[in-house]
Coordinates of C-alpha atoms and ligand atoms in Angstrom, one line a residue:
M28 CA 17.6 12.7 7.1
E29 CA 17.5 9.0 8.2
Q30 CA 19.3 6.6 6.8
Y31 CA 19.5 3.0 7.1
I32 CA 22.9 1.2 7.4
I33 CA 22.6 -2.8 6.7
K34 CA 25.3 -5.2 6.9
G35 CA 24.4 -7.9 4.5
G36 CA 25.2 -11.3 4.3
N37 CA 22.6 -12.7 6.8
P38 CA 20.5 -15.2 6.2
L39 CA 17.3 -14.1 7.9
V40 CA 15.7 -16.5 10.3
G41 CA 12.8 -16.8 12.6
E42 CA 9.2 -15.3 12.7
V43 CA 7.7 -12.2 12.1
E44 CA 4.5 -10.5 12.9
I45 CA 2.8 -8.4 9.9
S46 CA 0.7 -5.5 10.4
G47 CA -2.7 -4.1 8.9
A48 CA -2.9 -3.2 5.7
K49 CA -2.0 0.3 4.6
N50 CA -4.2 0.4 1.6
A51 CA -7.4 -0.8 3.3
A52 CA -6.8 1.0 6.3
L53 CA -6.7 4.6 4.2
G54 CA -10.3 3.5 2.5
I55 CA -11.7 2.2 5.4
L56 CA -10.5 5.6 7.7
A57 CA -12.0 7.8 5.5
A58 CA -15.2 6.0 5.1
A59 CA -15.7 6.0 9.0
I60 CA -16.5 9.6 8.8
M61 CA -19.7 9.0 7.3
T62 CA -21.1 8.1 9.9
D63 CA -22.1 10.6 13.0
D64 CA -21.6 7.6 15.4
T65 CA -18.3 6.4 17.3
V66 CA -16.3 4.2 15.1
L67 CA -13.6 1.5 16.7
I68 CA -10.7 0.7 14.5
E69 CA -8.5 -2.2 15.1
N70 CA -4.9 -3.7 13.4
L71 CA -3.9 -0.3 12.0
P72 CA -0.5 -0.2 11.0
D73 CA 1.3 2.7 12.6
V74 CA 2.9 4.2 9.5
R75 CA 3.2 7.9 7.9
D76 CA 0.7 7.7 5.4
I77 CA -2.0 6.5 8.0
N78 CA -1.0 9.0 10.8
V79 CA -1.2 12.2 7.8
L80 CA -4.7 10.7 6.9
L81 CA -5.4 10.9 11.0
E82 CA -4.2 14.3 11.0
A83 CA -5.9 15.5 8.4
M84 CA -9.2 14.3 9.1
E85 CA -8.9 15.7 13.0
S86 CA -8.3 19.4 11.1
I87 CA -11.9 19.0 9.7
G88 CA -13.6 18.1 13.4
V89 CA -13.2 14.2 13.3
R90 CA -12.7 13.6 16.8
V91 CA -9.3 11.2 16.8
E92 CA -8.9 9.1 20.2
R93 CA -5.9 6.7 19.9
L94 CA -6.8 3.8 22.1
T95 CA -3.6 1.8 21.5
R96 CA -0.3 2.2 18.9
H97 CA -2.5 -0.2 16.7
A98 CA -6.6 1.2 17.6
V99 CA -8.1 4.4 16.8
M100 CA -11.9 5.2 17.9
L101 CA -13.6 7.6 15.6
N102 CA -16.1 10.5 15.7
S103 CA -17.3 12.6 13.0
A104 CA -20.6 14.2 14.3
Q105 CA -18.7 17.4 14.6
I106 CA -17.3 17.7 11.2
G107 CA -17.2 21.7 10.6
D108 CA -15.7 21.8 7.0
V109 CA -15.7 19.4 4.0
R110 CA -12.5 21.7 2.7
V111 CA -9.3 19.7 3.4
D112 CA -6.3 21.7 3.0
Y113 CA -4.4 20.0 5.8
E114 CA -0.9 20.5 3.7
H115 CA 0.7 17.0 4.3
I116 CA -2.6 15.6 2.6
K117 CA -0.8 16.2 -0.9
R118 CA 1.8 13.4 0.4
I119 CA -0.5 10.7 0.3
R120 CA -2.6 9.2 -2.3
G121 CA -5.4 7.8 -0.4
S122 CA -6.7 11.5 0.8
Y123 CA -8.6 11.2 -2.4
Y124 CA -11.0 8.4 -0.4
L125 CA -12.0 11.3 1.6
I126 CA -13.9 12.8 -1.5
G127 CA -15.9 10.1 -1.9
A128 CA -16.6 10.0 1.6
L129 CA -17.6 13.7 2.5
L130 CA -19.4 14.0 -1.0
G131 CA -21.6 10.8 -0.1
K132 CA -22.1 11.9 3.7
Y133 CA -22.5 15.9 2.7
K134 CA -22.7 15.7 -0.9
R135 CA -19.8 18.2 -1.0
A136 CA -16.4 17.9 -0.9
E137 CA -12.7 20.0 -1.2
V138 CA -9.9 18.3 -1.1
L139 CA -6.0 19.0 -2.1
L140 CA -5.0 16.9 -5.3
P141 CA -3.8 13.6 -4.0
G142 CA 0.0 13.1 -4.4
G143 CA 1.6 9.6 -3.4
C144 CA 5.0 7.9 -4.5
N145 CA 6.2 9.1 -7.8
I146 CA 5.4 5.3 -9.8
G147 CA 4.3 7.0 -12.8
S148 CA 1.6 9.3 -14.1
R149 CA -1.5 8.5 -11.9
P150 CA -4.9 10.1 -13.1
I151 CA -7.7 10.8 -11.5
D152 CA -10.2 11.3 -14.3
L153 CA -11.7 7.5 -13.3
H154 CA -13.1 8.7 -9.7
I155 CA -13.9 11.8 -11.5
K156 CA -16.2 9.8 -14.4
G157 CA -17.5 7.9 -11.2
F158 CA -18.7 11.0 -9.4
K159 CA -20.1 12.9 -12.3
A160 CA -22.4 9.7 -13.1
L161 CA -24.0 9.8 -9.4
G162 CA -24.4 13.2 -9.9
A163 CA -22.1 15.4 -9.1
K164 CA -20.5 18.3 -10.6
V165 CA -16.6 17.9 -10.6
T166 CA -14.1 20.9 -10.9
I167 CA -10.4 21.4 -10.3
R168 CA -9.4 25.0 -8.6
N169 CA -6.4 26.1 -7.3
G170 CA -5.0 22.7 -6.4
F171 CA -8.5 21.7 -4.9
I172 CA -10.7 18.9 -6.4
I173 CA -14.5 20.0 -5.8
A174 CA -17.3 17.7 -5.8
K175 CA -20.7 19.1 -5.1
A176 CA -24.0 17.5 -6.0
D177 CA -27.6 18.9 -4.8
H178 CA -28.4 14.9 -4.6
L179 CA -26.3 11.7 -5.4
H180 CA -28.3 9.3 -7.2
G181 CA -27.3 5.4 -8.0
S182 CA -25.9 5.3 -11.3
H183 CA -24.3 2.0 -13.9
I184 CA -20.7 3.0 -14.0
F185 CA -18.3 1.1 -16.3
L186 CA -14.4 2.1 -15.2
D187 CA -12.5 1.6 -18.3
T188 CA -9.4 0.6 -16.2
V189 CA -9.1 -1.4 -13.5
S190 CA -8.6 1.0 -10.8
V191 CA -8.4 0.0 -6.9
G192 CA -8.5 3.8 -5.9
A193 CA -11.6 4.4 -8.7
T194 CA -13.7 1.5 -7.2
I195 CA -12.7 2.4 -3.9
N196 CA -14.1 6.0 -3.8
I197 CA -17.1 5.5 -6.3
M198 CA -18.5 2.5 -4.0
T199 CA -17.9 4.8 -0.9
A200 CA -19.9 7.8 -2.0
A201 CA -22.5 5.4 -3.9
A202 CA -23.0 3.8 -0.2
M203 CA -25.0 7.3 0.5
A204 CA -26.6 7.8 -2.8
E205 CA -30.0 7.3 -3.8
G206 CA -30.9 4.3 -5.3
Y207 CA -28.8 1.6 -6.8
T208 CA -25.3 1.8 -8.4
I209 CA -23.8 -0.7 -10.4
I210 CA -19.7 -0.9 -11.0
E211 CA -18.2 -2.9 -13.7
N212 CA -15.0 -3.6 -14.5
C213 CA -14.2 -3.1 -10.5
A214 CA -10.8 -4.0 -8.9
R215 CA -10.7 -7.2 -7.2
E216 CA -8.1 -6.4 -4.6
P217 CA -8.4 -7.6 -1.1
H218 CA -8.7 -3.6 0.3
V219 CA -11.4 -3.1 -2.2
V220 CA -13.3 -6.1 -0.1
D221 CA -12.2 -4.9 3.1
V222 CA -13.5 -1.5 2.7
A223 CA -16.8 -2.6 1.5
N224 CA -17.1 -5.3 4.6
F225 CA -16.1 -2.1 6.6
L226 CA -19.0 0.2 5.0
N227 CA -21.6 -3.1 5.2
S228 CA -21.0 -3.3 8.8
M229 CA -22.1 0.0 9.4
G230 CA -25.0 -0.4 7.2
A231 CA -24.3 -0.1 3.9
N232 CA -25.6 -2.4 0.8
I233 CA -22.9 -3.8 -0.9
K234 CA -22.8 -6.5 -2.7
G235 CA -20.1 -8.6 -5.4
A236 CA -16.9 -6.6 -3.7
G237 CA -14.2 -9.3 -4.8
T238 CA -15.6 -9.5 -8.0
D239 CA -15.5 -7.3 -11.2
V240 CA -19.2 -6.2 -10.2
I241 CA -19.7 -4.6 -7.1
R242 CA -24.0 -3.7 -6.8
I243 CA -24.6 -1.0 -4.0
R244 CA -28.1 -0.4 -2.8
G245 CA -27.7 3.4 -1.2
V246 CA -28.9 4.1 2.5
Q247 CA -29.1 7.0 4.6
R248 CA -27.4 6.5 7.2
L249 CA -24.4 4.5 8.4
H250 CA -24.3 3.3 11.8
R251 CA -21.2 2.3 14.3
T252 CA -19.4 -0.3 14.3
E253 CA -16.1 -1.5 15.6
Y254 CA -13.4 -3.2 12.9
S255 CA -10.4 -5.0 12.7
V256 CA -8.1 -4.0 9.3
I257 CA -7.1 -7.4 7.4
P258 CA -3.1 -7.6 7.4
D259 CA -1.1 -6.3 4.6
Q260 CA -0.6 -8.6 1.8
I261 CA 2.6 -6.4 0.3
E262 CA 4.4 -6.3 3.7
A263 CA 3.9 -10.1 4.2
G264 CA 5.1 -10.8 0.4
T265 CA 8.0 -8.4 1.1
F266 CA 9.0 -10.3 4.0
M267 CA 8.5 -13.7 1.9
F268 CA 11.4 -12.4 -0.6
A269 CA 13.4 -11.1 1.7
A270 CA 13.9 -14.7 3.2
A271 CA 14.2 -16.0 -0.5
A272 CA 17.3 -13.6 -1.5
T273 CA 18.8 -13.8 2.3
K274 CA 18.7 -17.7 1.7
G275 CA 16.2 -17.6 5.0
D276 CA 13.6 -19.3 6.9
V277 CA 11.1 -17.1 7.9
M278 CA 7.5 -17.8 9.3
V279 CA 5.6 -15.0 8.3
K280 CA 2.5 -14.3 10.6
N281 CA -1.1 -13.0 10.6
V282 CA -1.6 -13.3 7.0
I283 CA -4.2 -14.6 4.2
P284 CA -2.0 -16.6 2.9
K285 CA -5.1 -16.6 -0.1
H286 CA -4.1 -12.8 -0.5
L287 CA -0.5 -14.2 -1.3
E288 CA -1.0 -16.8 -3.8
A289 CA 0.7 -14.9 -7.0
T290 CA 3.5 -14.1 -4.6
T291 CA 3.8 -17.8 -3.4
A292 CA 3.3 -19.2 -6.8
K293 CA 6.8 -17.0 -8.2
L294 CA 8.4 -18.3 -4.7
L295 CA 7.8 -21.9 -5.8
E296 CA 8.6 -21.2 -9.2
I297 CA 12.3 -19.6 -8.6
G298 CA 13.1 -22.7 -6.2
C299 CA 11.9 -21.7 -2.2
E300 CA 10.1 -23.7 -0.4
V301 CA 6.4 -22.3 0.7
E302 CA 4.8 -23.8 3.6
E303 CA 1.1 -22.5 3.9
F304 CA -0.7 -22.2 7.6
D305 CA -3.9 -21.3 8.8
S306 CA -2.6 -17.2 9.4
A307 CA 0.9 -17.8 8.4
V308 CA 3.4 -18.9 5.5
R309 CA 6.8 -20.3 6.1
V310 CA 9.5 -19.3 2.9
V311 CA 12.8 -21.1 3.2
A312 CA 15.5 -20.8 0.5
A313 CA 17.6 -23.3 1.2
K314 CA 19.8 -23.3 -2.2
R315 CA 20.4 -20.6 -5.2
L316 CA 17.5 -19.1 -6.6
C317 CA 16.9 -19.7 -10.4
S318 CA 15.1 -17.3 -13.2
T319 CA 11.5 -16.6 -14.1
N320 CA 9.2 -14.3 -16.1
V321 CA 7.0 -12.1 -14.5
K322 CA 4.2 -9.2 -15.3
T323 CA 2.1 -7.2 -12.9
L324 CA -1.4 -6.9 -13.1
P325 CA -4.4 -6.0 -11.4
Y326 CA -5.7 -8.9 -8.6
P327 CA -5.6 -12.0 -8.6
G328 CA -2.3 -11.2 -10.8
Y329 CA 1.1 -10.6 -9.9
P330 CA 1.0 -7.0 -7.9
T331 CA 2.7 -4.3 -9.0
D332 CA 3.7 -3.2 -5.5
M333 CA 5.8 -6.6 -5.3
Q334 CA 7.5 -5.8 -8.5
P335 CA 10.8 -4.5 -6.9
Q336 CA 11.0 -6.9 -4.1
I337 CA 10.8 -9.8 -7.2
G338 CA 13.1 -7.9 -9.3
V339 CA 16.1 -7.6 -6.4
T340 CA 15.8 -11.6 -5.8
L341 CA 15.8 -12.2 -9.7
A342 CA 19.2 -9.8 -9.7
L343 CA 20.8 -12.8 -7.9
A344 CA 19.2 -15.8 -9.4
R345 CA 20.7 -18.0 -11.8
G346 CA 19.7 -17.1 -15.3
T347 CA 17.8 -14.7 -17.1
S348 CA 14.5 -13.2 -16.1
I349 CA 12.3 -10.7 -18.0
V350 CA 9.9 -8.6 -15.5
T351 CA 6.8 -6.7 -17.2
E352 CA 5.9 -3.8 -15.5
S353 CA 1.8 -3.0 -16.7
I354 CA 0.6 -0.9 -14.0
F355 CA 3.0 2.4 -13.4
E356 CA 5.2 3.1 -15.9
N357 CA 7.6 4.4 -13.7
R358 CA 8.4 1.5 -11.5
F359 CA 12.0 0.7 -12.6
K360 CA 14.1 3.5 -11.0
Y361 CA 15.0 1.4 -8.5
M362 CA 17.3 -0.4 -11.0
D363 CA 19.6 2.2 -11.6
E364 CA 20.4 1.8 -7.8
L365 CA 20.6 -2.0 -8.0
A366 CA 23.2 -1.5 -10.8
R367 CA 25.1 0.0 -8.0
M368 CA 25.1 -2.9 -6.5
G369 CA 26.5 -4.9 -9.0
A370 CA 23.3 -6.2 -10.3
D371 CA 23.2 -7.1 -14.2
V372 CA 20.1 -5.1 -15.7
R373 CA 18.5 -3.3 -18.6
V374 CA 15.3 -1.5 -18.9
E375 CA 13.5 -1.4 -21.9
G376 CA 10.3 0.7 -21.9
N377 CA 8.1 -1.1 -19.4
T378 CA 10.4 -4.3 -19.2
A379 CA 13.4 -5.0 -17.6
I380 CA 15.7 -7.9 -18.2
I381 CA 17.8 -9.2 -15.2
T382 CA 20.5 -11.6 -15.5
G383 CA 21.4 -13.1 -12.1
V384 CA 25.1 -12.7 -10.9
E385 CA 26.5 -14.5 -8.0
K386 CA 26.5 -11.7 -5.6
L387 CA 26.0 -7.8 -5.3
S388 CA 27.9 -5.5 -3.2
G389 CA 27.3 -3.3 -0.4
A390 CA 26.7 0.5 -2.3
C391 CA 25.2 4.1 -1.5
V392 CA 21.7 3.9 -2.8
S393 CA 18.3 6.1 -2.6
A394 CA 14.6 4.5 -2.2
P395 CA 12.9 6.1 -4.9
D396 CA 9.3 4.9 -3.8
L397 CA 8.1 2.9 -1.0
R398 CA 8.3 -0.3 -2.4
A399 CA 11.2 0.0 -4.4
G400 CA 12.9 1.5 -1.1
A401 CA 11.9 -1.9 0.8
A402 CA 13.4 -3.8 -2.0
L403 CA 16.6 -2.1 -1.9
V404 CA 16.5 -3.0 1.6
I405 CA 16.4 -6.5 0.7
A406 CA 19.1 -6.6 -2.3
A407 CA 21.4 -5.0 0.4
L408 CA 19.9 -7.7 3.2
A409 CA 21.3 -9.9 0.6
A410 CA 24.6 -8.1 -0.6
E411 CA 28.3 -8.6 0.6
G412 CA 29.5 -5.2 2.6
V413 CA 27.7 -2.4 3.9
T414 CA 25.1 -0.6 2.2
V415 CA 23.1 2.8 2.9
V416 CA 19.7 3.2 1.7
D417 CA 19.0 7.3 1.4
D418 CA 15.5 8.5 1.8
I419 CA 13.6 5.8 4.1
V420 CA 11.1 8.6 4.4
Y421 CA 9.8 6.8 1.6
I422 CA 9.5 3.4 3.3
Q423 CA 8.1 4.8 6.5
R424 CA 4.9 5.6 5.1
G425 CA 4.1 2.2 4.7
Y426 CA 6.4 -0.4 6.6
E427 CA 6.2 -0.3 10.2
E428 CA 9.2 -0.6 12.2
F429 CA 10.4 -2.4 8.8
D430 CA 14.4 -1.7 10.6
V431 CA 13.0 -3.5 14.1
K432 CA 11.4 -6.4 12.1
L433 CA 14.2 -7.0 10.0
R434 CA 16.6 -7.4 13.3
S435 CA 14.1 -9.6 15.3
L436 CA 15.2 -11.8 12.1
G437 CA 18.7 -11.2 12.8
A438 CA 19.5 -8.8 10.0
E439 CA 21.9 -6.1 10.6
I440 CA 20.5 -2.9 10.0
E441 CA 20.2 0.1 11.7
K442 CA 18.0 3.4 11.4
V443 CA 20.6 6.1 11.8
S444 CA 20.6 10.0 11.3
N445 CA 24.0 11.0 11.3
E446 CA 27.6 10.2 10.3
K447 CA 28.6 9.8 13.7
E448 CA 25.8 7.2 14.3
A449 CA 26.7 5.0 10.9
L450 CA 30.0 4.9 11.5
K451 CA 29.3 3.7 15.1
F452 CA 27.5 0.9 13.2
R453 CA 30.4 0.3 10.6
L454 CA 33.0 -0.1 13.6
R455 CA 30.6 -2.9 15.7
C456 CA 29.7 -4.7 12.3
G457 CA 33.4 -5.0 11.7
Ligands
LIG513 C1 -3.5 1.8 -5.1 O1 -3.4 2.8 -6.3 C2 -2.3 1.7 -4.1 N1 -2.5 2.7 -3.5 C3 -0.8 1.7 -4.7 O2 0.3 1.4 -3.8 C4 -1.1 0.2 -5.9 O3 0.4 0.6 -6.6 C5 -2.4 0.1 -7.0 O4 -3.3 0.7 -6.1 C6 -2.4 -1.0 -8.0 O5 -2.6 -2.1 -6.9 C7 -3.4 2.9 -2.5 O6 -4.4 1.9 -2.3 C8 -3.2 4.2 -1.7 P1 -5.0 2.4 -9.4 P2 -4.4 3.7 -7.1 O7 -6.5 3.3 -9.4 O8 -5.8 3.5 -6.5 C9 -4.7 4.0 -14.1 C10 2.1 1.1 -2.7 O9 2.7 1.3 -2.8 N2 -5.6 5.0 -13.4 O10 -5.4 0.9 -9.0 O11 -3.6 5.2 -7.5 C11 -3.3 4.2 -13.5 O12 -2.3 5.4 -13.7 C12 0.8 2.1 -3.4 O13 1.5 0.9 -1.2 C13 -6.5 5.5 -14.5 O14 -5.8 5.7 -15.7 O15 -3.9 2.7 -8.1 C14 -3.0 2.9 -13.1 O16 -2.2 2.8 -14.4 C15 2.1 2.4 -4.7 N3 -7.4 6.5 -14.2 C16 -3.9 2.0 -13.2 O17 -5.1 2.7 -13.4 C17 -7.8 6.7 -13.2 O18 -8.6 7.6 -12.4 C18 -3.8 1.0 -11.8 O19 -4.0 2.4 -10.9 C19 -6.9 6.1 -12.1 C20 -6.3 5.3 -12.4

């Protein structure tokens, strides 16, 4: 089993290129099957979740041609089956986007219920409510979610909770429903906008993505397109906090600074300098950072996917911080791991109380999920001594070459798969 072994203490300095947004790409890849024409998608991140989704798509007859590591050509004219029972699909959340896409195009979908990071209960009742409102019958049988309709029709749908997944999934199916659909209380995340832009580039008629009301006039046919996925704002934010926690100076390139506003605001608040350029942000942390309070909220609020990264940074800041997680109930599992590194943290319900310490020290920790895993790597980079991070398979789901990018910024980090390699690293780093 692979691990990261990290010798902390080096400030991260230099430039890093951000990859395409995983969560946008999942929605876009699924939506790409809705045309029989060939679709080119660029700026795809080369990460596990994306590769699993592509394999699942191949398993139902989608022709997948990888042009480069980050570009893929898809043709879905020969889809032979609307039943997706590719075993590994259970491991990823984004597989649920195939339900909306298959239902929209073929009026029928059977997909293994999605899995994903264990960050709390992750119901899909809102997705189902939306599909039903569009005229589908939805049942769950033998671990599959089965949706069928004689025909899909437009509808007026109010989402009780702001949900990224439900917004994208219902919007995708409605793009090929008959008539007009209005979805209210939508998620406004950049990836919702990116999937809408992608569908529109194939001839869909979607308006309002990025606001809380999305209006869709269904079309009968979608056509070929070439599309480039937006940069990953969570990967970008992760490197921004890595710069902050290690007292570094990092230029984070290939980003849309507007998507990073909530992260930038918090970094400024805790004492970093953040300079914005057209497609880059530079984060400099010259002195010890100070405490703050933060509550996760749907976009444009502070993202839940950036909660662990600020949490570990605040563990080293002067004073006491309060972090409130309002989206997923199980996103503080990394706090126990952080405590092993000497952090002063206490979790009470959906709140973590963090009193900054002068130093963290290396320890053996496990990544409990994708973002928390990345956050523990940040803690390790800032800590004294050597840290081993286990279960990095979670991190690899969403970060492309995390170790390589960090090394290019001066981090001492190595991916190892046995004791001998770990020992070699320890000897080399002294
Ligand atoms: C997406 O998950 C992301 N995943 C998550 O990123 C991200 O944390 C989350 O949005 C919030 O931004 C993908 O895009 C694949 P939601 P999703 O539906 O769509 C409740 C990462 O690290 N809810 O916006 O599953 C739900 O319980 C991952 O990259 C319902 O009640 O999240 C939660 O409290 C982790 N019923 C809230 O809505 C539903 O039917 C928001 O969840 C759906 C959701």
